[in-house]
Short mmCIF file of C-alpha atoms and ligand atoms in Angstrom, two decimals:
data_model
loop_
_atom_site.label_atom_id
_atom_site.label_comp_id
_atom_site.label_asym_id
_atom_site.label_seq_id
_atom_site.Cartn_x
_atom_site.Cartn_y
_atom_site.Cartn_z
CA MET L 3 9.56 20.67 11.98
CA ILE L 4 12.31 23.13 11.13
CA SER L 5 14.64 22.46 8.23
CA VAL L 6 17.85 24.39 7.66
CA ARG L 7 19.11 24.13 4.09
CA GLY L 8 22.61 22.86 3.61
CA ALA L 9 22.27 20.04 6.09
CA ARG L 10 24.60 17.20 5.30
CA PRO L 11 23.21 14.88 2.63
CA ALA L 12 22.21 11.49 3.93
CA ARG L 13 21.10 8.14 2.60
CA ALA L 14 17.43 7.42 3.26
CA ARG L 15 17.10 4.13 5.11
CA LEU L 16 14.07 1.83 5.28
CA ALA L 17 14.36 1.50 9.04
CA ALA L 18 11.18 -0.13 10.36
CA LEU L 19 7.81 -1.61 9.47
CA GLY L 20 4.48 -2.05 11.23
CA ALA L 21 0.87 -2.93 10.52
CA TYR L 22 -2.61 -3.14 11.96
CA ALA L 23 -5.54 -5.28 10.84
CA PRO L 24 -9.01 -4.75 12.28
CA GLU L 25 -10.48 -7.71 14.14
CA ARG L 26 -13.59 -8.50 12.13
CA VAL L 27 -12.98 -11.28 9.59
CA VAL L 28 -15.33 -11.32 6.59
CA THR L 29 -15.24 -14.62 4.74
CA ASN L 30 -16.18 -15.32 1.13
CA ALA L 31 -19.09 -17.35 2.50
CA GLU L 32 -20.43 -14.26 4.27
CA LEU L 33 -20.27 -12.24 1.03
CA ALA L 34 -21.92 -15.11 -0.86
CA SER L 35 -24.83 -14.88 1.55
CA ARG L 36 -25.34 -11.26 0.46
CA VAL L 37 -24.49 -11.13 -3.26
CA ASP L 38 -24.60 -13.59 -6.15
CA THR L 39 -21.08 -15.02 -5.86
CA SER L 40 -19.32 -18.05 -4.40
CA ASP L 41 -16.22 -18.89 -2.44
CA GLU L 42 -14.99 -20.87 -5.44
CA TRP L 43 -15.40 -17.94 -7.87
CA ILE L 44 -13.67 -15.48 -5.55
CA VAL L 45 -10.75 -17.79 -4.75
CA THR L 46 -10.19 -18.77 -8.38
CA ARG L 47 -10.57 -15.28 -9.85
CA THR L 48 -8.81 -13.26 -7.11
CA GLY L 49 -6.98 -15.51 -4.62
CA ILE L 50 -8.91 -13.95 -1.72
CA ARG L 51 -10.45 -16.18 0.99
CA GLU L 52 -11.21 -13.60 3.67
CA ARG L 53 -10.62 -9.96 4.49
CA ARG L 54 -10.94 -7.61 7.49
CA PHE L 55 -13.54 -4.89 8.02
CA ALA L 56 -13.10 -2.00 10.46
CA ALA L 57 -15.47 -1.85 13.42
CA ALA L 58 -18.31 0.67 13.44
CA GLY L 59 -16.75 4.06 14.15
CA GLU L 60 -13.20 2.85 13.47
CA THR L 61 -11.52 5.17 10.96
CA ALA L 62 -8.45 5.17 8.74
CA GLY L 63 -6.93 7.55 11.30
CA ASP L 64 -7.54 5.10 14.15
CA MET L 65 -5.92 2.27 12.21
CA ALA L 66 -3.03 4.48 11.07
CA VAL L 67 -2.29 5.37 14.72
CA ALA L 68 -2.05 1.65 15.59
CA ALA L 69 0.21 0.97 12.60
CA ALA L 70 2.40 4.02 13.35
CA GLU L 71 2.82 2.91 16.97
CA ALA L 72 3.84 -0.56 15.76
CA VAL L 73 6.44 1.02 13.43
CA LEU L 74 7.88 3.18 16.22
CA ALA L 75 7.99 0.25 18.66
CA SER L 76 9.81 -1.88 16.11
CA ALA L 77 12.38 0.86 15.48
CA GLY L 78 12.79 1.85 19.12
CA VAL L 79 12.21 5.45 18.06
CA THR L 80 10.04 7.92 19.96
CA ALA L 81 7.35 10.01 18.27
CA SER L 82 9.14 13.22 19.27
CA GLN L 83 11.92 12.28 16.82
CA ILE L 84 9.54 12.25 13.83
CA ASP L 85 9.83 15.22 11.42
CA MET L 86 7.10 14.30 8.98
CA VAL L 87 4.04 12.07 8.84
CA ILE L 88 2.70 11.16 5.39
CA VAL L 89 -0.56 9.20 5.17
CA PRO L 90 -1.34 7.82 1.72
CA THR L 91 -5.08 7.10 1.77
CA GLY L 92 -8.18 7.19 -0.39
CA THR L 93 -10.44 7.04 2.65
CA PRO L 94 -9.28 9.85 4.96
CA ASP L 95 -11.30 10.67 8.08
CA ALA L 96 -11.97 14.05 6.40
CA MET L 97 -10.55 16.04 3.48
CA PHE L 98 -9.28 18.38 6.17
CA PRO L 99 -7.95 18.12 8.76
CA SER L 100 -5.63 15.64 7.10
CA THR L 101 -5.60 12.19 8.63
CA ALA L 102 -1.83 12.61 8.92
CA ALA L 103 -2.25 15.65 11.19
CA LEU L 104 -4.59 13.68 13.46
CA VAL L 105 -2.17 10.75 13.53
CA ALA L 106 0.82 12.97 14.33
CA ASP L 107 -1.08 14.46 17.26
CA ARG L 108 -2.31 11.14 18.61
CA ILE L 109 1.07 9.41 18.52
CA GLY L 110 2.75 12.47 20.08
CA ALA L 111 4.75 13.63 17.04
CA HIS L 112 4.14 17.25 17.97
CA ASP L 113 7.08 18.65 15.98
CA ALA L 114 6.09 16.86 12.79
CA ALA L 115 4.68 18.31 9.59
CA ALA L 116 1.89 16.12 8.28
CA TYR L 117 -0.12 15.61 5.12
CA ASP L 118 -2.20 13.02 3.25
CA LEU L 119 -1.26 11.73 -0.16
CA SER L 120 -3.69 10.71 -2.91
CA ALA L 121 -2.28 8.12 -5.27
CA ALA L 122 -4.74 5.27 -4.61
CA CYS L 123 -3.07 1.85 -4.51
CA SER L 124 0.29 3.32 -5.54
CA GLY L 125 0.17 5.64 -2.52
CA PHE L 126 2.60 3.77 -0.31
CA VAL L 127 5.37 3.68 -2.93
CA TYR L 128 4.71 7.35 -3.78
CA GLY L 129 4.96 8.07 -0.03
CA LEU L 130 8.27 6.24 0.24
CA ALA L 131 9.58 8.26 -2.72
CA GLN L 132 8.65 11.50 -0.98
CA ALA L 133 10.12 10.34 2.31
CA ALA L 134 13.39 9.34 0.61
CA ALA L 135 13.58 12.67 -1.24
CA LEU L 136 12.89 14.66 1.94
CA VAL L 137 15.59 12.80 3.83
CA GLU L 138 18.16 12.86 1.05
CA GLY L 139 17.46 16.53 0.39
CA GLY L 140 18.25 17.33 4.01
CA MET L 141 14.70 18.44 4.76
CA ALA L 142 13.83 15.73 7.30
CA ARG L 143 15.62 13.05 9.30
CA SER L 144 12.74 10.74 10.23
CA VAL L 145 9.60 10.31 8.15
CA LEU L 146 6.65 8.02 8.88
CA VAL L 147 4.70 6.77 5.84
CA ILE L 148 1.45 5.08 6.90
CA GLY L 149 -1.04 3.73 4.34
CA SER L 150 -4.47 3.29 5.88
CA GLU L 151 -7.86 2.46 4.37
CA VAL L 152 -11.48 1.81 5.35
CA LEU L 153 -12.54 0.70 1.89
CA SER L 154 -15.45 -1.34 3.30
CA ARG L 155 -17.18 1.97 3.94
CA VAL L 156 -16.91 3.23 0.34
CA THR L 157 -17.58 -0.09 -1.37
CA ASP L 158 -21.11 -0.90 -2.52
CA GLN L 159 -21.68 -4.11 -0.57
CA THR L 160 -24.31 -5.15 -3.12
CA ASP L 161 -21.88 -4.88 -6.08
CA ARG L 162 -20.21 -8.25 -6.56
CA GLY L 163 -17.62 -6.72 -8.88
CA THR L 164 -16.04 -4.69 -6.06
CA CYS L 165 -17.26 -5.96 -2.66
CA ILE L 166 -15.28 -9.17 -3.00
CA LEU L 167 -12.00 -7.25 -3.38
CA PHE L 168 -11.80 -4.19 -1.16
CA ALA L 169 -11.07 -4.29 2.57
CA ASP L 170 -9.59 -2.44 5.53
CA GLY L 171 -6.24 -2.18 7.27
CA ALA L 172 -3.15 -0.06 7.82
CA GLY L 173 0.57 -0.48 7.44
CA GLY L 174 3.61 1.71 7.30
CA ALA L 175 7.31 2.30 7.41
CA LEU L 176 9.86 4.59 8.98
CA VAL L 177 12.41 6.23 6.67
CA THR L 178 15.39 7.72 8.48
CA ALA L 179 18.59 9.57 7.61
CA ASP L 180 21.78 7.53 7.65
CA GLU L 181 24.38 10.31 7.62
CA GLY L 182 27.84 8.99 6.88
CA GLY L 183 26.60 5.49 7.68
CA THR L 184 26.70 2.31 5.68
CA ALA L 185 23.09 2.11 4.56
CA THR L 186 22.43 1.36 0.91
CA GLY L 187 18.93 2.80 1.11
CA PHE L 188 16.58 3.28 -1.81
CA LEU L 189 18.32 2.41 -5.06
CA GLY L 190 15.65 3.94 -7.28
CA PHE L 191 12.01 4.60 -8.07
CA ASP L 192 9.79 4.44 -11.13
CA LEU L 193 6.63 6.49 -10.59
CA GLY L 194 3.95 7.36 -13.11
CA ALA L 195 0.36 8.37 -13.75
CA ASP L 196 -1.98 8.14 -16.71
CA GLY L 197 -5.09 10.18 -15.99
CA SER L 198 -6.63 9.18 -19.32
CA GLY L 199 -7.60 5.95 -17.55
CA GLY L 200 -8.92 7.79 -14.50
CA ASP L 201 -12.54 6.78 -15.16
CA ASP L 202 -11.65 3.10 -14.86
CA LEU L 203 -11.41 3.35 -11.07
CA VAL L 204 -13.17 6.20 -9.28
CA LEU L 205 -14.06 7.10 -5.71
CA PRO L 206 -16.08 10.37 -5.81
CA ALA L 207 -15.12 13.18 -3.42
CA SER L 208 -16.43 16.51 -2.17
CA GLY L 209 -15.38 18.39 -5.32
CA ASP L 210 -17.39 16.07 -7.57
CA ARG L 211 -18.85 17.72 -10.71
CA GLU L 212 -22.34 16.68 -9.53
CA ALA L 213 -21.96 18.46 -6.19
CA VAL L 214 -24.18 21.53 -5.77
CA PRO L 215 -23.28 24.61 -3.71
CA GLY L 216 -24.52 24.14 -0.18
CA GLY L 217 -25.79 20.65 -1.04
CA PRO L 218 -24.81 17.39 0.55
CA VAL L 219 -21.24 16.26 0.04
CA PRO L 220 -21.37 13.32 -2.38
CA ALA L 221 -19.11 11.37 -0.08
CA SER L 222 -21.69 8.60 -0.07
CA GLY L 223 -20.48 7.73 -3.57
CA CYS L 224 -18.93 4.31 -3.70
CA ILE L 225 -15.99 2.96 -5.69
CA ARG L 226 -16.80 2.47 -9.38
CA MET L 227 -14.46 0.15 -11.21
CA ASP L 228 -14.17 -1.28 -14.69
CA GLY L 229 -12.53 -4.45 -13.36
CA PRO L 230 -11.30 -5.93 -16.64
CA ALA L 231 -9.84 -2.54 -17.78
CA VAL L 232 -7.95 -2.11 -14.49
CA PHE L 233 -6.88 -5.73 -14.68
CA ARG L 234 -5.38 -5.20 -18.16
CA PHE L 235 -3.57 -2.06 -16.97
CA ALA L 236 -2.28 -3.75 -13.82
CA THR L 237 -0.91 -6.83 -15.58
CA ARG L 238 0.85 -4.66 -18.17
CA ILE L 239 2.23 -2.03 -15.80
CA MET L 240 3.55 -4.42 -13.15
CA VAL L 241 5.78 -6.03 -15.75
CA GLU L 242 6.75 -2.74 -17.46
CA THR L 243 7.65 -0.79 -14.33
CA THR L 244 9.70 -3.70 -12.96
CA GLU L 245 11.62 -4.14 -16.22
CA ARG L 246 12.22 -0.38 -16.55
CA LEU L 247 13.45 0.06 -12.98
CA LEU L 248 15.70 -3.00 -12.92
CA ALA L 249 17.23 -2.01 -16.28
CA ALA L 250 17.89 1.54 -15.02
CA LEU L 251 19.60 0.11 -11.94
CA GLY L 252 21.59 -2.48 -13.88
CA LEU L 253 20.00 -5.26 -11.82
CA GLY L 254 18.37 -8.55 -12.74
CA ILE L 255 15.42 -10.19 -11.02
CA GLY L 256 17.94 -12.64 -9.52
CA ASP L 257 19.36 -9.78 -7.43
CA ILE L 258 16.04 -9.28 -5.63
CA ASP L 259 15.47 -11.18 -2.38
CA LEU L 260 11.74 -10.49 -2.01
CA VAL L 261 9.03 -9.02 -4.25
CA VAL L 262 6.01 -7.43 -2.57
CA ALA L 263 3.39 -6.13 -4.99
CA HIS L 264 0.13 -4.35 -4.35
CA GLN L 265 -2.30 -7.04 -3.24
CA ALA L 266 -5.07 -6.52 -5.80
CA ASN L 267 -5.56 -9.92 -7.39
CA SER L 268 -3.30 -12.98 -7.27
CA ARG L 269 -3.75 -13.44 -11.03
CA ILE L 270 -2.04 -10.07 -11.64
CA ILE L 271 0.94 -11.11 -9.53
CA ASP L 272 1.05 -14.61 -11.06
CA HIS L 273 1.11 -13.08 -14.55
CA ALA L 274 4.00 -10.79 -13.64
CA ALA L 275 5.86 -13.61 -11.90
CA GLU L 276 5.67 -15.68 -15.03
CA ARG L 277 6.67 -12.88 -17.42
CA LEU L 278 9.53 -11.71 -15.20
CA ALA L 279 10.62 -15.23 -14.20
CA ILE L 280 10.36 -14.44 -10.49
CA PRO L 281 10.73 -17.64 -8.43
CA ARG L 282 7.61 -18.32 -6.31
CA GLU L 283 9.56 -18.31 -3.06
CA ARG L 284 10.71 -14.73 -3.73
CA ILE L 285 7.13 -13.39 -3.75
CA PHE L 286 5.20 -12.61 -0.59
CA ASN L 287 1.39 -12.34 -0.74
CA THR L 288 -1.27 -11.72 1.89
CA LEU L 289 -4.28 -11.45 -0.45
CA GLU L 290 -5.74 -14.70 0.78
CA ARG L 291 -6.37 -13.28 4.26
CA TYR L 292 -6.61 -9.51 3.78
CA GLY L 293 -7.95 -8.83 0.27
CA ASN L 294 -7.17 -5.53 -1.39
CA THR L 295 -6.38 -2.79 1.16
CA SER L 296 -5.09 -0.29 -1.43
CA SER L 297 -2.36 1.95 0.01
CA ALA L 298 -2.02 -0.33 3.05
CA SER L 299 -1.49 -3.59 1.20
CA ILE L 300 2.28 -3.39 0.56
CA PRO L 301 3.32 -2.31 4.10
CA MET L 302 0.89 -4.81 5.68
CA ALA L 303 2.50 -7.55 3.60
CA LEU L 304 6.01 -6.34 4.42
CA ALA L 305 5.33 -6.37 8.17
CA GLU L 306 3.81 -9.82 7.87
CA ALA L 307 6.79 -11.08 5.85
CA ARG L 308 9.09 -9.84 8.59
CA ASP L 309 7.01 -11.53 11.30
CA ALA L 310 6.92 -14.76 9.29
CA GLY L 311 10.72 -14.78 9.02
CA ARG L 312 10.55 -14.16 5.27
CA LEU L 313 12.29 -10.79 5.48
CA ARG L 314 15.81 -10.40 6.79
CA ALA L 315 18.00 -7.42 7.50
CA GLY L 316 19.95 -6.56 4.36
CA ASP L 317 17.43 -8.09 1.94
CA LEU L 318 16.97 -6.26 -1.36
CA LEU L 319 13.25 -5.64 -1.91
CA LEU L 320 11.24 -4.87 -5.02
CA LEU L 321 7.97 -3.11 -4.16
CA VAL L 322 5.39 -2.50 -6.90
CA GLY L 323 2.16 -0.51 -6.57
CA PHE L 324 -0.52 0.17 -9.21
CA GLY L 325 -4.11 1.35 -9.23
CA GLY L 326 -6.46 4.31 -9.46
CA GLY L 327 -5.27 7.35 -11.34
CA LEU L 328 -4.25 5.28 -13.13
CA THR L 329 -0.97 5.30 -11.24
CA TRP L 330 2.00 3.08 -10.66
CA GLY L 331 5.11 3.14 -8.51
CA SER L 332 7.97 0.74 -7.98
CA THR L 333 11.12 0.89 -5.91
CA VAL L 334 14.15 -1.23 -5.12
CA VAL L 335 15.29 -0.76 -1.54
CA ARG L 336 17.47 -2.57 0.95
CA TYR L 337 15.75 -3.36 4.25
CA GLU L 338 18.03 -1.95 6.95
CA PRO L 339 16.06 -2.09 10.21
CA LEU L 340 17.00 -0.07 13.26
CA GLY L 341 15.35 -2.50 15.65
CA ALA L 342 17.14 -5.49 17.08
CA GLU L 343 14.40 -8.10 16.62
CA VAL L 344 15.03 -8.86 12.95
CA PRO L 345 17.60 -11.59 12.25
CA ALA L 346 20.39 -10.64 9.83
O1 LIG I 1176 -6.48 -2.05 -6.34
C1 LIG I 1176 -6.62 -1.31 -7.50
C2 LIG I 1176 -6.44 -2.13 -8.66
N1 LIG I 1176 -7.59 -3.01 -8.82
C3 LIG I 1176 -7.40 -4.11 -9.47
O2 LIG I 1176 -6.30 -4.42 -9.84
C4 LIG I 1176 -8.62 -4.96 -9.80
C5 LIG I 1176 -8.44 -5.49 -11.20
N2 LIG I 1176 -9.60 -6.29 -11.64
C6 LIG I 1176 -9.84 -7.52 -11.16
O3 LIG I 1176 -9.18 -7.99 -10.24
C7 LIG I 1176 -10.88 -8.35 -11.85
O4 LIG I 1176 -11.29 -7.66 -13.01
C8 LIG I 1176 -12.13 -8.67 -10.99
C9 LIG I 1176 -11.75 -9.64 -9.88
C10 LIG I 1176 -12.72 -7.41 -10.40
C11 LIG I 1176 -13.18 -9.37 -11.85
O5 LIG I 1176 -12.64 -10.54 -12.42
P1 LIG I 1176 -12.71 -10.79 -14.00
O6 LIG I 1176 -12.10 -12.09 -14.23
O7 LIG I 1176 -12.11 -9.60 -14.69
O8 LIG I 1176 -14.26 -10.89 -14.25
P2 LIG I 1176 -15.17 -10.02 -15.24
O9 LIG I 1176 -15.49 -8.71 -14.64
O10 LIG I 1176 -14.60 -10.08 -16.62
O11 LIG I 1176 -16.48 -10.92 -15.25
C12 LIG I 1176 -16.50 -12.26 -15.75
C13 LIG I 1176 -17.82 -12.90 -15.36
C14 LIG I 1176 -19.03 -12.02 -15.68
O12 LIG I 1176 -20.10 -12.87 -16.02
P3 LIG I 1176 -20.49 -13.14 -17.56
O13 LIG I 1176 -20.82 -11.80 -18.13
O14 LIG I 1176 -19.27 -13.78 -18.17
O15 LIG I 1176 -21.66 -14.06 -17.43
C15 LIG I 1176 -19.31 -11.32 -14.39
O16 LIG I 1176 -20.65 -10.93 -14.28
O17 LIG I 1176 -17.86 -13.09 -13.94
C16 LIG I 1176 -19.00 -12.43 -13.40
N3 LIG I 1176 -18.65 -11.93 -12.08
C17 LIG I 1176 -18.83 -12.65 -10.97
N4 LIG I 1176 -19.33 -13.88 -10.77
C18 LIG I 1176 -19.37 -14.34 -9.51
C19 LIG I 1176 -18.08 -10.75 -11.75
N5 LIG I 1176 -17.89 -10.68 -10.43
C20 LIG I 1176 -18.35 -11.85 -9.92
C21 LIG I 1176 -18.43 -12.38 -8.63
N6 LIG I 1176 -18.94 -13.62 -8.46
N7 LIG I 1176 -18.01 -11.70 -7.55
#
């Protein structure tokens, strides 16, 4: 892409959504046949009944391509119009080339710049923040943000503390410039990171301290998580970031049409709903059927909410991500789709 400074400032518009879920359904019963757990424990402690696993050889890049194509189809926008592809992921096909570069090529976004973004389960909201800033700074007019994960491949399937949670999928959004238009766009963001809690949720990578020169890449390392510590962080931060952002915007929870939080554990969302007095019907969850898909969970849920008729053009959304880093990110944005298929 080429950007000429001084372009007219524009509102960044949340213009389209799309998602992809791999076919293979893995039920709690299947996990209970492998590790010492039960459907009852998993449902009560997490809200998850089943999740999807990618097929052998299916990568985050493959799933991101499917989600990106769904986003473009929903917007009626062609790939040649895309200036930037951002792929938040913790499970890229490789450290380089970036998964985003592969996706841009495969969807035909040949003029796009592309990069991956590492912010774990907050990645999608971080990606939206970057997309909004790029558009409003006049740097780009159309940005695809596609969260995609193959967590099944980096989860120890014999560890009952993690294998019940993490799963695969992809979802994304298109952020476009609305120059001189009527879009309200992104009202604000609250992003943060606290690396002092980094050890609570770790997925080792090629630069691991244990790696030796010329030795094998420790990419076989699986996710290590102190579940209760992350749980405490998540319950606290989901409430704090929401309160902080709404106060900064001068809004109350009653102004929000739909809340979509990172799908980590239904108990985290229930806790926040109670503390923030969010009515049940204003929360949309997909945990039951997809588990925790990290950076993909919020856009997968958004696309599903739209398809289920729970998301309407003009709705004010509160999106909240939290996870490894430890990181968090929330935004309030109006959904202003370009496509014609969404009822107003
Ligand atoms: O996406 C990034 C953010 N990630 C999260 O937000 C995850 C946050 N953490 C969690 O969701 C929860 O901590 C878990 C679902 C991972 C675990 O639930 P918990 O209620 O925190 O359980 P716990 O780790 O405190 O363990 C309670 C008991 C233990 O047994 P004892 O020591 O009380 O006898 C565990 O060994 O439950 C046991 N346990 C299990 N039992 C059956 C732990 N995992 C399982 C299991 N099945 N899968």
